CSV table of C-alpha atoms and ligand atoms in Angstrom, one decimal:
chain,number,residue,atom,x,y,z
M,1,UNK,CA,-10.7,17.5,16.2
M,2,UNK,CA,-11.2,17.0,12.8
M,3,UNK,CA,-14.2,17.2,10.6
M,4,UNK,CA,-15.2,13.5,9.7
M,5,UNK,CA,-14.3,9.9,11.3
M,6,UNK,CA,-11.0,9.5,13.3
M,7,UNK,CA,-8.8,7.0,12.0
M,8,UNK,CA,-6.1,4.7,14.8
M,9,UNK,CA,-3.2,3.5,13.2
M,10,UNK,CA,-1.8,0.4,15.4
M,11,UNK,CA,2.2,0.9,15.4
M,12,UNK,CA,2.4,-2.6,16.7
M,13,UNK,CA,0.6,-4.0,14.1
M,14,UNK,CA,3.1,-2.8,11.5
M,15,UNK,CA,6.0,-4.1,13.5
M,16,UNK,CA,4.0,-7.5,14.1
M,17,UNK,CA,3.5,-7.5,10.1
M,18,UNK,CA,7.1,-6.4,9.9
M,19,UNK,CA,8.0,-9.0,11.6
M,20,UNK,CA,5.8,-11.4,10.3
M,21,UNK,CA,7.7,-10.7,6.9
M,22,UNK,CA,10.8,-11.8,8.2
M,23,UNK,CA,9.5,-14.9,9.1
M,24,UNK,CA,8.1,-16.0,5.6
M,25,UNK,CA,11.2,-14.8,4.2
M,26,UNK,CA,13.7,-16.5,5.8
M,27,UNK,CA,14.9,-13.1,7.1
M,28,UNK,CA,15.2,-11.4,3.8
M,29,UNK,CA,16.0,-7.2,3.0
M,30,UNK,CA,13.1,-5.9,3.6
M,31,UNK,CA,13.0,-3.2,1.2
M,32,UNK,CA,9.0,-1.5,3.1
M,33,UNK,CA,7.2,0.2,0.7
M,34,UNK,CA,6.0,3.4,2.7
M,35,UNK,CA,4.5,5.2,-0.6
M,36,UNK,CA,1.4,7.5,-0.1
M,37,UNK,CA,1.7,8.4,3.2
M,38,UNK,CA,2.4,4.6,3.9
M,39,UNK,CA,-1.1,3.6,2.6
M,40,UNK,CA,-2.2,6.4,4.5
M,41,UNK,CA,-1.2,4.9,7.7
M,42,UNK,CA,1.7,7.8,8.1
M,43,UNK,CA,5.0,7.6,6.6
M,44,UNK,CA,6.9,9.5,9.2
M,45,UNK,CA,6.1,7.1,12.1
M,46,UNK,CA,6.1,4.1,10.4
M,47,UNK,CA,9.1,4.9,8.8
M,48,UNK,CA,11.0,6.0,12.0
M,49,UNK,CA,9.8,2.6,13.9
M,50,UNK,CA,10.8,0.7,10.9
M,51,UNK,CA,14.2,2.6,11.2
M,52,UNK,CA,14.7,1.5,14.4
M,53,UNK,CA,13.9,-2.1,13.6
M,54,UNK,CA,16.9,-2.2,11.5
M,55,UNK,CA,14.8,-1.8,8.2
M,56,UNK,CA,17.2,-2.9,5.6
M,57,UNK,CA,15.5,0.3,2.8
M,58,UNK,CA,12.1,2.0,2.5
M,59,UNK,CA,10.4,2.6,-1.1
M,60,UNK,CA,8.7,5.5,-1.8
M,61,UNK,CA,7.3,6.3,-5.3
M,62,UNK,CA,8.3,10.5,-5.9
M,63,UNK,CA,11.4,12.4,-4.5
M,64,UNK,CA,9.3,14.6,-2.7
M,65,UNK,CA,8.1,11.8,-0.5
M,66,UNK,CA,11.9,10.8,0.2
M,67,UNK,CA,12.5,14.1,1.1
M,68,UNK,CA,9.9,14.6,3.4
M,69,UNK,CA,11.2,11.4,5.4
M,70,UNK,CA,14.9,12.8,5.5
M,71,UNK,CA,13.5,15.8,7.1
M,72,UNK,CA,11.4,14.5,9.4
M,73,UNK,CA,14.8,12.3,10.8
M,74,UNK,CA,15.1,8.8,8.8
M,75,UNK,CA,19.0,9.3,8.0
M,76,UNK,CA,20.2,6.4,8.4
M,77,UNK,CA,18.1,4.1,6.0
M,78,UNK,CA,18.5,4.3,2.5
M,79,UNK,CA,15.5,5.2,0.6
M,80,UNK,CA,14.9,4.0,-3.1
M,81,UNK,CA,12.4,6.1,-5.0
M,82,UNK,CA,10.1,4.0,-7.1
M,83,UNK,CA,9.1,6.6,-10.2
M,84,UNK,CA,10.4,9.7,-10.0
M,85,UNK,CA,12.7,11.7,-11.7
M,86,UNK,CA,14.9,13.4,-9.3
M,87,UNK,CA,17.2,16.1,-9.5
M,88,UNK,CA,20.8,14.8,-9.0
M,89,UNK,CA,22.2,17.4,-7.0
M,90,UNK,CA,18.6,16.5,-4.2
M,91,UNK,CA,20.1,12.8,-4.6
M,92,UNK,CA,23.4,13.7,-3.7
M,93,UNK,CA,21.9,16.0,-0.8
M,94,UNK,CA,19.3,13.7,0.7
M,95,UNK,CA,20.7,10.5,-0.1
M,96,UNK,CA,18.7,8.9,-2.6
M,97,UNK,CA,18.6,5.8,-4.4
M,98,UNK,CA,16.4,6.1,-7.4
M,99,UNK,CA,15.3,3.7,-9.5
M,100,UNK,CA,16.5,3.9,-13.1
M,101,UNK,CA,14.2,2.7,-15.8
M,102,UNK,CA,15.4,5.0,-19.0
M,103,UNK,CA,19.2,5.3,-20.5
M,104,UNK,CA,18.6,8.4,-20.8
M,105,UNK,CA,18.2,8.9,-17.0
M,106,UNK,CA,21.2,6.9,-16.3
M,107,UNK,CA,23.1,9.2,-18.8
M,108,UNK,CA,22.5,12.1,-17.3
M,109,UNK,CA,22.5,11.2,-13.8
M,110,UNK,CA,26.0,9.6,-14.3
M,111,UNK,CA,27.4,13.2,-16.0
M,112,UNK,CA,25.5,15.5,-13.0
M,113,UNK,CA,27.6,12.9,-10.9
M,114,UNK,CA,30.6,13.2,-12.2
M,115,UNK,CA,30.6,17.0,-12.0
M,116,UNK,CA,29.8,16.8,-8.2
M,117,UNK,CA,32.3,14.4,-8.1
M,118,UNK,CA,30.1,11.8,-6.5
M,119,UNK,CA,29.2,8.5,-7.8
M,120,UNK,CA,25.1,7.8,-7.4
M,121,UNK,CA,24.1,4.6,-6.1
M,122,UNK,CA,21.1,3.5,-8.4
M,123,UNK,CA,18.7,0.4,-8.9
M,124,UNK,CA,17.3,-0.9,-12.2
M,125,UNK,CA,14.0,-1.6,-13.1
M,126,UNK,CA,13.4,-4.6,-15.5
M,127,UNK,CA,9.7,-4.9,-17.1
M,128,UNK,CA,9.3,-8.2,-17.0
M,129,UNK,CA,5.2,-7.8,-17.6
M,130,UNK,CA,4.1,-5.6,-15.7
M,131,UNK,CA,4.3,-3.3,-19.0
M,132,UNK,CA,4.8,0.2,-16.8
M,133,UNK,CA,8.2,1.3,-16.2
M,134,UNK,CA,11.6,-0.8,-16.8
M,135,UNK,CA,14.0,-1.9,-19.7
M,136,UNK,CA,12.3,-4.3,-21.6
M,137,UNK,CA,13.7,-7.9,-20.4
M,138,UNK,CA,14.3,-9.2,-23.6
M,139,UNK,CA,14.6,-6.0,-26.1
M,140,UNK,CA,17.1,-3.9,-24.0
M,141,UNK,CA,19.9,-5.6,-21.9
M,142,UNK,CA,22.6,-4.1,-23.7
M,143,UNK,CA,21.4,-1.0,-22.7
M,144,UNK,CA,21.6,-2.1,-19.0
M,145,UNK,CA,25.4,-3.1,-20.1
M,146,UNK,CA,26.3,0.0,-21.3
M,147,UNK,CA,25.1,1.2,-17.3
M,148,UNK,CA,28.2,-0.4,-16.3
M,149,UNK,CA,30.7,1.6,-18.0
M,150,UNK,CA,29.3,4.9,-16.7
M,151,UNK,CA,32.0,6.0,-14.0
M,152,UNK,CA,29.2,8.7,-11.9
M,153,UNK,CA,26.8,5.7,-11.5
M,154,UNK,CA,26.7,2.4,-9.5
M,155,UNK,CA,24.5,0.0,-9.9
M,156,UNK,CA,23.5,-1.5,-6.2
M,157,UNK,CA,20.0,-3.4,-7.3
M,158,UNK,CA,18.0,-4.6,-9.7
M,159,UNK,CA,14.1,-5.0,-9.8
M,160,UNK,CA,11.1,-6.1,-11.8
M,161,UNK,CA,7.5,-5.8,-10.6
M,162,UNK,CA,4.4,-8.6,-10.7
M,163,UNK,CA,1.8,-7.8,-12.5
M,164,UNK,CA,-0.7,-10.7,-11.2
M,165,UNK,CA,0.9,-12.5,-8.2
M,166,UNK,CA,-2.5,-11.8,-6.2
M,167,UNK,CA,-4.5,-14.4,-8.7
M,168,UNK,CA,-4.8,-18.0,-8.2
M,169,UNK,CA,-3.6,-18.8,-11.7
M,170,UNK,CA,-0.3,-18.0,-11.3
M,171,UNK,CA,1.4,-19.0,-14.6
M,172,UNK,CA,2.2,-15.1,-15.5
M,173,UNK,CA,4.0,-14.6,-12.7
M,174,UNK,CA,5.9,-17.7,-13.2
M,175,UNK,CA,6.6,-16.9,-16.3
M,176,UNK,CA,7.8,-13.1,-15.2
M,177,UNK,CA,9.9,-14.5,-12.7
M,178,UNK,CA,11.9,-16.8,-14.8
M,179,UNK,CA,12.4,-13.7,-17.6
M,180,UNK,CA,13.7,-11.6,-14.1
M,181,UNK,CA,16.3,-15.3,-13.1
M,182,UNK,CA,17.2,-15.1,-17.0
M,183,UNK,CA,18.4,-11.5,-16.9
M,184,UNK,CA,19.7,-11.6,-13.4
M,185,UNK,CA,22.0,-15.0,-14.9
M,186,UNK,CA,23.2,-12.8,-18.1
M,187,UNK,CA,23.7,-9.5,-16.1
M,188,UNK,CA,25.4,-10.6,-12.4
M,189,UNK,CA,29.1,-11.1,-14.3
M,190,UNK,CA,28.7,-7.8,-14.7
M,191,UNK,CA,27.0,-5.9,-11.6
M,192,UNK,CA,28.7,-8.4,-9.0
M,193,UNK,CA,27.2,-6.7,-6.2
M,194,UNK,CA,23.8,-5.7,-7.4
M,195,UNK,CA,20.9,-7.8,-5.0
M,196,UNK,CA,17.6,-8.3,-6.9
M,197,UNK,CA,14.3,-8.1,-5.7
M,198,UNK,CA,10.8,-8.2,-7.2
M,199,UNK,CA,8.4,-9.7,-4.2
M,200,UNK,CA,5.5,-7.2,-3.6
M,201,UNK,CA,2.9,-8.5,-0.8
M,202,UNK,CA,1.5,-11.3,-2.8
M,203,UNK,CA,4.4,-12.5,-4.1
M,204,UNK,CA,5.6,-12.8,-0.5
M,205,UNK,CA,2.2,-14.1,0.9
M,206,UNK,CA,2.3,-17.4,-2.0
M,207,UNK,CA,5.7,-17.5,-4.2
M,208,UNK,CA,8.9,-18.2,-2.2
M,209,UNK,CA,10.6,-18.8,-4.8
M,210,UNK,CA,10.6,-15.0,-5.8
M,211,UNK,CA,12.1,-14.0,-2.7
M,212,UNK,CA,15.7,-13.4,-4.0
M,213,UNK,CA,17.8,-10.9,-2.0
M,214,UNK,CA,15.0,-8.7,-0.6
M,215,UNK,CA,11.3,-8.3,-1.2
M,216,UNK,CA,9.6,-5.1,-1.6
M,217,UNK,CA,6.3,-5.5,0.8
M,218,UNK,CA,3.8,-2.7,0.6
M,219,UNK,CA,0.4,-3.4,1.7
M,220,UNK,CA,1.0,-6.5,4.0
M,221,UNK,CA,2.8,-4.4,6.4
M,222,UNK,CA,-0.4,-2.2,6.9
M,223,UNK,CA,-2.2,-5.8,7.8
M,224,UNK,CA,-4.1,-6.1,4.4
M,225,UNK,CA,-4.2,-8.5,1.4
M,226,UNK,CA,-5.4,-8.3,-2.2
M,227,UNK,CA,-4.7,-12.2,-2.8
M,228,UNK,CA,-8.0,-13.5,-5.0
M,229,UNK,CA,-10.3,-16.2,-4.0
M,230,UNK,CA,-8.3,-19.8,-4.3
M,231,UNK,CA,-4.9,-18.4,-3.6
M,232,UNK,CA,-2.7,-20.1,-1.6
M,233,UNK,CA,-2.8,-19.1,1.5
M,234,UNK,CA,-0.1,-20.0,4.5
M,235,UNK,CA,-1.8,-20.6,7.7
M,236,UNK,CA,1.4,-18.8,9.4
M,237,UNK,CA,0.2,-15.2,7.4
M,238,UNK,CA,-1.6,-13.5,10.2
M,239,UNK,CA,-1.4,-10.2,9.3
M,240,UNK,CA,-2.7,-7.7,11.6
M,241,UNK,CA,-4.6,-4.7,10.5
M,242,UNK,CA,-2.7,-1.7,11.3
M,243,UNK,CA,-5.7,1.0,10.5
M,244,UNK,CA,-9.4,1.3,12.4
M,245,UNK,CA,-11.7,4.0,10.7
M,246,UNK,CA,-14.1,5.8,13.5
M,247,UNK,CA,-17.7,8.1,12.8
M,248,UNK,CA,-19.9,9.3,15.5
M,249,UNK,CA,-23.4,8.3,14.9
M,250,UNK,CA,-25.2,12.1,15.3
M,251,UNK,CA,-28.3,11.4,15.2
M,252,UNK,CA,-31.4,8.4,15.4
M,253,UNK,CA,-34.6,9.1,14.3
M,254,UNK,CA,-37.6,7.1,13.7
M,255,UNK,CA,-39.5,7.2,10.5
M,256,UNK,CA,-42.4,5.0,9.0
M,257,UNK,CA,-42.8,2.6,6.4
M,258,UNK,CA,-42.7,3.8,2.5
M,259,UNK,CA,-40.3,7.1,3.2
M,260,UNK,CA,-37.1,7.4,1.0
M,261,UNK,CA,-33.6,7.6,2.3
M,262,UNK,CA,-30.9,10.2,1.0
M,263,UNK,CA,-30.4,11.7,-2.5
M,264,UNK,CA,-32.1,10.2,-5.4
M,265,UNK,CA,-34.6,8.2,-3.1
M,266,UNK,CA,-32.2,4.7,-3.7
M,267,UNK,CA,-34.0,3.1,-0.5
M,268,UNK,CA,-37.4,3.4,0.7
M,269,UNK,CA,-38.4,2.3,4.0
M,270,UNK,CA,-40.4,-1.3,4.1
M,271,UNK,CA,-41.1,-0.8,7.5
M,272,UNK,CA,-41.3,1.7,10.5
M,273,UNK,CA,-37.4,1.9,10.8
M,274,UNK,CA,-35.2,3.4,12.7
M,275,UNK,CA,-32.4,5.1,10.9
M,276,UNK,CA,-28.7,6.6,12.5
M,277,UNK,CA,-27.2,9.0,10.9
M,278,UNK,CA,-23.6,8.9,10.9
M,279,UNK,CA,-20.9,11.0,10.6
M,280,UNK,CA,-18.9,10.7,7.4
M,281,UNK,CA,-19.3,11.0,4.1
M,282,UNK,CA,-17.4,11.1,1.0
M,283,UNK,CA,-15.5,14.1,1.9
M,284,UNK,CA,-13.8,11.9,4.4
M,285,UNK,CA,-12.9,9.2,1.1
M,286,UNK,CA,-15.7,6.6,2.7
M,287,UNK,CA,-16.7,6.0,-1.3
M,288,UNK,CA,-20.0,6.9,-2.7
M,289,UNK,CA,-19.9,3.9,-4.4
M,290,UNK,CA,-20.5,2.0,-0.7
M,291,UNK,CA,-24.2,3.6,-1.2
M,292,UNK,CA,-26.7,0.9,0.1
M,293,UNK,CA,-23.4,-1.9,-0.3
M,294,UNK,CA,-21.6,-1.0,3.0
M,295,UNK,CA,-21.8,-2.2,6.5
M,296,UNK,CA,-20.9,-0.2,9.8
M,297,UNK,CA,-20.8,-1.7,13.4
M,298,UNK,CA,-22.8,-0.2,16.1
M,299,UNK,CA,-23.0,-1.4,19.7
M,300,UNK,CA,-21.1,-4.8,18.0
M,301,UNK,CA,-23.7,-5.2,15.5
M,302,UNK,CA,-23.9,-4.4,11.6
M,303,UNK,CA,-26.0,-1.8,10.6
M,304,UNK,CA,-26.2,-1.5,7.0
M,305,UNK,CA,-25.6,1.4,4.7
M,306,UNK,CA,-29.4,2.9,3.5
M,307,UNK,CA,-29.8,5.1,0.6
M,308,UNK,CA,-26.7,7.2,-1.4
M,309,UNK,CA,-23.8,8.2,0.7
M,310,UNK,CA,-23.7,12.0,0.8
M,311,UNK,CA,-21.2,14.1,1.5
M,312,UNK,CA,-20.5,14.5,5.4
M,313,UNK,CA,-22.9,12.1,6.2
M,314,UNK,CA,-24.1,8.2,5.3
M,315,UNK,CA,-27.7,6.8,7.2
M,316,UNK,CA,-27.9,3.2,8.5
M,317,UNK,CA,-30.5,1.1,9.1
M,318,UNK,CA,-30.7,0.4,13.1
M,319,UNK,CA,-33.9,-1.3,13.3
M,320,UNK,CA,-32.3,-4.7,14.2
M,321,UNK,CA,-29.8,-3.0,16.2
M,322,UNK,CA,-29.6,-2.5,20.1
M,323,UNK,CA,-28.3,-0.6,22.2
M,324,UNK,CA,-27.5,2.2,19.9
M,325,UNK,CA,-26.8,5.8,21.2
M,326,UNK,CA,-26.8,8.9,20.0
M,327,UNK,CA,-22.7,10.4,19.7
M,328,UNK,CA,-22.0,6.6,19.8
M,329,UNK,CA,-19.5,5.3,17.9
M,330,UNK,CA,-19.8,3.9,14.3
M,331,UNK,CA,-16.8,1.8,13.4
M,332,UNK,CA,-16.2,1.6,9.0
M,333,UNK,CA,-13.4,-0.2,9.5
M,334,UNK,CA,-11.9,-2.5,12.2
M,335,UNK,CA,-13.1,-4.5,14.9
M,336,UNK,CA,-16.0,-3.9,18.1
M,337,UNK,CA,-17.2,-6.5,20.2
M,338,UNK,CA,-16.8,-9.9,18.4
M,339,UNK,CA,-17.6,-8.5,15.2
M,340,UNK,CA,-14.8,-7.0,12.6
M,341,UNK,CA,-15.0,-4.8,8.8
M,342,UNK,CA,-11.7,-5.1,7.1
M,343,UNK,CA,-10.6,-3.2,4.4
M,344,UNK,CA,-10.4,-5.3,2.0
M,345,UNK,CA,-14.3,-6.3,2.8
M,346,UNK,CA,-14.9,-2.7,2.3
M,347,UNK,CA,-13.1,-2.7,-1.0
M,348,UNK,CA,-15.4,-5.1,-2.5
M,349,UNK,CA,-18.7,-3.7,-1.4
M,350,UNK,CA,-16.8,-0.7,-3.3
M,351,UNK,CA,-15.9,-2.7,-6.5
M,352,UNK,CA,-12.5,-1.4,-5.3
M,353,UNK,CA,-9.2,-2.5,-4.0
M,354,UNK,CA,-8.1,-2.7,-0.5
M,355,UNK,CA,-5.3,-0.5,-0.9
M,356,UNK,CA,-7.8,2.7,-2.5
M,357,UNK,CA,-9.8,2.4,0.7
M,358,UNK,CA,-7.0,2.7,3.3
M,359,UNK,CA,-5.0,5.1,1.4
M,360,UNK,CA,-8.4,7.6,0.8
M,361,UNK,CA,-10.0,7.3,4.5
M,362,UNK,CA,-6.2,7.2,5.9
M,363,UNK,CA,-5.1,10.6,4.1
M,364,UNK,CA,-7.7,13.2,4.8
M,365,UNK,CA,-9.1,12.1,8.3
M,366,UNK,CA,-6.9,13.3,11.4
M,367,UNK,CA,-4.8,10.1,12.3
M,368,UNK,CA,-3.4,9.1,15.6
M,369,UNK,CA,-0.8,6.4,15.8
M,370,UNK,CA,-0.3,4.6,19.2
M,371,UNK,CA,1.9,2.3,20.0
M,372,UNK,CA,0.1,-0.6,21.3
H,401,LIG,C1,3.6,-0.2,-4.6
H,401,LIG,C2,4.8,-1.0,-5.0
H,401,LIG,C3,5.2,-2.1,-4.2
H,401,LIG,C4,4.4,-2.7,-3.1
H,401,LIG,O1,3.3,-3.4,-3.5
H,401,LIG,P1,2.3,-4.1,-2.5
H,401,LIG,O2,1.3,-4.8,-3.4
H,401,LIG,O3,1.6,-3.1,-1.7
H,401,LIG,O4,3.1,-5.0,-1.7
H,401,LIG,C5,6.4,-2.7,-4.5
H,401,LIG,N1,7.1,-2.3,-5.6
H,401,LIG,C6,6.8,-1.3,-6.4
H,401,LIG,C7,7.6,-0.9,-7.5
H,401,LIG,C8,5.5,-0.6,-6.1
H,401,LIG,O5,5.1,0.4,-6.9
């Protein structure tokens, strides 16, 4: 058992979002992004379901994720590596596809190649905006030429990454879609059989037209979104949350009016109350920043979040709750009764982002995956 709350990850869910993908794509590559632990929901099994799915490519962000997959059986579905710069010879032995976004790197991969006598399969990252990694759209395509004439090297993709397809203004990401349609129109003479992708979960969710040859879906397959108020929304995007986040609830006790919850005495009791004590805490990534914000469910009701979130434990106020029992359960994310928390609810009682909540409750709590 592990210290703090369990967290369920719903393999079906992932497959329904999966799936989901497919349809609003017009059955694109699905190139699904599995990076930290797969948003914490567990790389390993939802890369092996996605495997057997017929997963077109996974993306991970560092080699040593990759290699972690290959190991734990996923041979037979390439894997591009978002960020990292990987040794050739582990490319080579684990079957790599990194993502090139230096000469340099291309360089040098293309002479440890040529000395295995292998050729590397690589993609290319263009910056269109998103101002991070990538050859600068309009500052550095003869670079990306000169990638063609390198005999250890081939290049199988291209990408670029949105910076703001999640907002309802969306004239940036217009505008870095055309600079990615420009390059793709002076470069595809040259890399005939590169495809081209640069759809992350929004841009899949609300801009069609920047589906391509794959899309590169992270956080949509975990049953989340970070689209902003007034996005477009299709009706048909019924993602299904793939994570549920579980305390016990240790103890209830009853106190009187005017006494002071938790550290630093943030909440003082207006009336006899009766407050739960539940079983997480920051140590278990449920933020301190949800102190006297946050929202669990208990017997199907909300109870909210009194005083600072410590860290093993967080009190909530029960008064207006029945029905609630000691060792019960306190759900912090997902559904009980008719009632549901989501992540991305969670996130902005946190002044965070969905994907920081499900990756920091997901990663350190003990996780079981079931099928259904
Ligand atoms: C994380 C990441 C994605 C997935 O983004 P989502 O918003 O989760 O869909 C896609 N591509 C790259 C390069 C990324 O770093």
């Amino acid at each position: 058992m592990g210290r703090g709350p369990a967290v369920e990850i719903s393999l079906a869910a992932i497959k329904h979002n999966y799936e989901l993908v497919r349809v609003l794509t017009g059955n694109r590559r699905v190139v699904a992004t599995v990076k930290a632990d797969a948003y914490g929901h567990g790389a390993v099994e939802a890369a092996l379901m996605l495997e057997k799915l017929g997963v077109y490519c996974l993306g991970v962000a560092y080699g040593s994720e990759a290699v972690e997959l290959r190991r734990c059986g996923i041979n037979k579905t390439p894997i591009l590596v978002y960020f990292d710069n990987i040794d050739a010879a582990d490319i080579v032995k684990y079957d790599l596809t990194p993502i090139v976004y230096g000469a340099g790197t291309a360089d040098s991969l293309s002479d440890a190649a040529l000395r295995q006598n292998h050729r590397i399969d690589i993609h290319v990252d263009i910056d269109t905006g998103m101002g991070r990694v990538g050859f600068l759209y309009d500052r550095e395509i003869d670079a990306i030429k000169a990638i063609s004439r390198l005999r250890g090297v081939r290049v199988t993709g291209f990408m670029s990454h949105f910076s703001e397809a999640d907002l309802k203004d969306r004239s940036f990401a217009a505008l870095q879609s055309e600079r990615f349609l420009r390059v793709r129109e002076e470069l595809s003479g040259i890399f005939k059989d590169a495809i081209w992708h640069m759809a992350n979960s929004a841009a899949v969710m609300t801009y069609p037209a920047s589906h391509l040859d794959a899309v590169r879906p992270g956080l949509i397959l975990y049953g989340s979104d970070s689209l902003q108020p007034g996005c477009p929304r299709s009706e048909t995007a019924a993602f299904r949350p793939a994570m549920a986040v579980k305390a016990r609830l240790l103890h209830i006790r009853r106190v009187p009016a005017g006494r002071s919850i938790s550290y630093g005495r943030t909440f003082v009791t207006e009336r006899e109350s009766v407050v739960g004590v539940v079983g997480t805490g920051y140590a278990d990534g449920y933020p301190r920043s949800l102190s006297n914000k946050a929202h669990v469910l208990i017997n199907g009701q909300y109870a909210p979040v009194i005083g600072r979130i410590c860290m093993d434990v967080t009190m909530v106020d029960l008064t207006d709750c029945h029905g609630a029992k000691e060792n019960g359960e306190a759900v912090l994310i997902g559904r009980q009764g008719d009632k549901e928390i989501t992540a991305s609810e969670l996130a902005e009682w946190a002044g965070t982002i969905s994907y920081e909540i499900l990756i920091s409750l997901g990663r350190v709590n003990s996780r079981v995956s079931c099928i259904s």
